[in-house]
Short mmCIF file of C-alpha atoms in Angstrom, two decimals:
data_model
loop_
_atom_site.label_atom_id
_atom_site.label_comp_id
_atom_site.label_asym_id
_atom_site.label_seq_id
_atom_site.Cartn_x
_atom_site.Cartn_y
_atom_site.Cartn_z
CA MET A 1 10.27 -1.08 -12.87
CA SER A 2 8.12 -0.23 -9.85
CA ILE A 3 4.34 -0.19 -9.91
CA PRO A 4 2.34 1.23 -7.00
CA LEU A 5 -0.51 -0.99 -5.82
CA PRO A 6 -2.55 1.25 -3.53
CA ASP A 7 -5.28 -1.36 -2.97
CA GLU A 8 -6.41 -4.92 -3.75
CA ALA A 9 -8.03 -3.76 -6.99
CA ALA A 10 -4.69 -2.47 -8.26
CA THR A 11 -3.09 -5.82 -7.45
CA GLU A 12 -5.86 -7.56 -9.37
CA ARG A 13 -5.38 -5.27 -12.37
CA LEU A 14 -1.66 -6.05 -12.48
CA GLY A 15 -2.46 -9.76 -12.13
CA ALA A 16 -4.99 -9.54 -14.96
CA ARG A 17 -2.40 -7.93 -17.25
CA LEU A 18 0.09 -10.64 -16.31
CA GLY A 19 -2.45 -13.37 -16.99
CA ALA A 20 -3.20 -11.96 -20.43
CA LEU A 21 0.50 -11.89 -21.34
CA LEU A 22 1.50 -15.36 -20.15
CA GLN A 23 2.90 -17.69 -22.78
CA PRO A 24 4.08 -21.31 -22.74
CA GLY A 25 7.50 -21.48 -21.10
CA ASP A 26 7.01 -18.38 -18.93
CA PHE A 27 8.46 -18.53 -15.43
CA VAL A 28 7.24 -15.84 -13.04
CA SER A 29 8.82 -15.63 -9.60
CA LEU A 30 6.72 -13.99 -6.89
CA SER A 31 8.54 -12.88 -3.77
CA GLY A 32 7.72 -10.79 -0.72
CA ASP A 33 6.90 -11.17 2.93
CA LEU A 34 3.94 -13.17 4.18
CA GLY A 35 0.78 -11.25 3.37
CA ALA A 36 2.43 -9.05 0.75
CA GLY A 37 0.01 -10.09 -1.99
CA LYS A 38 1.81 -12.81 -3.95
CA THR A 39 -1.18 -15.15 -3.95
CA ALA A 40 -3.62 -12.33 -4.72
CA LEU A 41 -1.56 -11.41 -7.79
CA ALA A 42 -1.30 -15.03 -8.96
CA ARG A 43 -5.02 -15.61 -8.32
CA ALA A 44 -5.91 -12.59 -10.48
CA ALA A 45 -3.59 -13.77 -13.26
CA VAL A 46 -5.21 -17.21 -13.29
CA ARG A 47 -8.78 -15.89 -13.13
CA ALA A 48 -8.11 -13.38 -15.91
CA ARG A 49 -6.59 -16.02 -18.18
CA LEU A 50 -9.48 -18.38 -17.48
CA GLY A 51 -11.93 -15.55 -18.15
CA ASP A 52 -13.79 -16.33 -14.91
CA TRP A 53 -13.43 -13.96 -11.96
CA GLN A 54 -15.52 -16.33 -9.82
CA GLU A 55 -13.20 -19.31 -10.36
CA GLU A 56 -11.95 -20.76 -7.10
CA VAL A 57 -8.18 -20.32 -7.07
CA PRO A 58 -6.94 -21.53 -3.69
CA SER A 59 -3.51 -20.81 -2.33
CA PRO A 60 -1.17 -23.74 -2.99
CA THR A 61 0.47 -23.32 0.42
CA PHE A 62 -0.54 -26.82 1.56
CA THR A 63 -0.87 -28.62 -1.77
CA LEU A 64 2.32 -26.95 -3.08
CA VAL A 65 1.04 -27.08 -6.67
CA GLN A 66 -2.25 -26.09 -8.32
CA THR A 67 -2.83 -26.33 -12.06
CA TYR A 68 -5.38 -24.55 -14.22
CA GLU A 69 -6.25 -25.27 -17.83
CA ALA A 70 -7.13 -22.18 -19.79
CA PRO A 71 -8.25 -22.89 -23.36
CA ASP A 72 -4.83 -21.95 -24.69
CA LEU A 73 -2.45 -22.39 -21.75
CA LEU A 74 -1.76 -24.61 -18.76
CA ILE A 75 -0.92 -22.44 -15.74
CA THR A 76 0.82 -23.97 -12.74
CA HIS A 77 0.75 -22.00 -9.48
CA VAL A 78 3.35 -23.14 -6.97
CA ASP A 79 4.02 -22.16 -3.35
CA LEU A 80 7.40 -23.39 -2.11
CA TYR A 81 7.21 -21.84 1.38
CA ARG A 82 7.16 -25.23 3.12
CA LEU A 83 10.17 -26.65 1.27
CA ASP A 84 13.42 -26.86 3.16
CA ARG A 85 15.85 -27.66 0.35
CA PRO A 86 15.97 -27.07 -3.41
CA GLU A 87 16.19 -30.85 -3.88
CA ASP A 88 12.66 -31.16 -2.47
CA ALA A 89 11.30 -29.25 -5.49
CA ALA A 90 12.60 -31.89 -7.89
CA GLU A 91 9.67 -34.16 -7.00
CA LEU A 92 7.12 -31.52 -8.03
CA GLY A 93 7.67 -31.86 -11.79
CA LEU A 94 8.18 -28.15 -12.34
CA GLY A 95 10.38 -28.70 -15.39
CA ASP A 96 7.56 -30.58 -17.12
CA ALA A 97 5.06 -27.93 -16.06
CA LEU A 98 7.26 -25.23 -17.59
CA ASP A 99 7.57 -27.22 -20.82
CA GLU A 100 3.76 -27.51 -21.01
CA GLY A 101 2.73 -24.02 -19.91
CA ALA A 102 3.49 -21.13 -17.58
CA LEU A 103 4.70 -21.26 -13.96
CA LEU A 104 3.81 -18.77 -11.22
CA VAL A 105 6.15 -19.53 -8.31
CA GLU A 106 5.81 -18.11 -4.81
CA TRP A 107 8.93 -18.27 -2.61
CA PRO A 108 11.19 -18.95 -5.63
CA ASP A 109 14.33 -18.69 -3.48
CA ARG A 110 13.49 -22.22 -2.25
CA LEU A 111 14.35 -23.52 -5.74
CA GLY A 112 17.95 -22.41 -5.52
CA ARG A 113 18.75 -21.83 -9.17
CA LEU A 114 16.12 -20.03 -11.27
CA PRO A 115 15.71 -20.08 -15.05
CA GLN A 116 17.61 -17.35 -16.85
CA ASP A 117 14.50 -16.43 -18.82
CA ARG A 118 11.99 -15.19 -16.22
CA LEU A 119 10.01 -12.35 -14.73
CA ASP A 120 10.71 -11.50 -11.09
CA ILE A 121 7.95 -9.72 -9.19
CA SER A 122 8.75 -8.62 -5.66
CA ILE A 123 5.85 -7.18 -3.66
CA ARG A 124 6.22 -5.21 -0.47
CA LEU A 125 3.83 -3.47 1.86
CA VAL A 126 4.18 0.32 1.95
CA GLY A 127 2.43 2.80 4.16
CA GLU A 128 -0.95 2.21 5.75
CA GLY A 129 -4.15 0.58 4.60
CA GLY A 130 -2.73 -2.35 2.66
CA ALA A 131 -0.90 -0.32 0.03
CA ARG A 132 1.80 -2.26 -1.77
CA GLU A 133 4.46 -1.74 -4.37
CA ALA A 134 5.51 -4.27 -6.97
CA HIS A 135 9.05 -4.20 -8.30
CA LEU A 136 9.39 -6.04 -11.62
CA THR A 137 12.59 -7.24 -13.23
CA GLY A 138 12.64 -8.97 -16.59
CA HIS A 139 15.37 -11.44 -17.49
CA GLY A 140 15.92 -12.82 -20.98
CA GLN A 141 12.86 -12.34 -23.18
CA TRP A 142 10.98 -10.76 -20.26
CA ALA A 143 13.32 -7.75 -20.39
CA ALA A 144 11.56 -6.67 -23.60
CA ARG A 145 8.06 -7.80 -22.53
CA LEU A 146 8.18 -5.98 -19.20
CA ARG A 147 6.80 -2.74 -20.63
CA GLU A 148 3.58 -4.55 -21.60
CA LEU A 149 2.80 -5.13 -17.92
CA HIS A 150 3.01 -1.46 -17.07
CA ASP A 151 0.76 -0.37 -19.96
CA PRO A 152 -2.82 -0.71 -18.66
CA LEU A 153 -4.09 -1.47 -22.16
CA ALA A 154 -1.47 -4.06 -23.06
CA GLY A 155 -2.59 -7.64 -23.22
CA LEU A 156 -6.26 -6.89 -22.61
CA LYS A 157 -8.47 -8.75 -25.05
CA ASP A 158 -11.41 -7.14 -26.78
CA GLU A 159 -14.75 -8.36 -25.52
#
């Protein structure tokens, strides 16, 4: 499934829908070139789930791992760009993080083998002015849940 993201607001809306749908055990891989919008999407997902659009959600590029405790879900945001080998990821405790909550993983190819049950989101720049396109592929249970991300009303909680 492809979703056009003509501006930053569209990326945030997709991230907000993702954040609302996250469940314990969810693995979301975020791929794309530098500057494609992976962190912006993850940041919006975290902020939406926390219910605080002012929450500081820094890129985990240098820390590698950032965790956030929503009332009902632990979200772990990971950036593996600086890893050289899949073995290096073993020290990060990602298996435990997945057991306890949801994982948003930038540069997932650095892990080597990915879980069979996951959502892949690939973002690419298209055209001028920062327009992007997200290509989503659901594996395992995400194959059925994928439609909820495209429906702008899905997963949004009543105020």
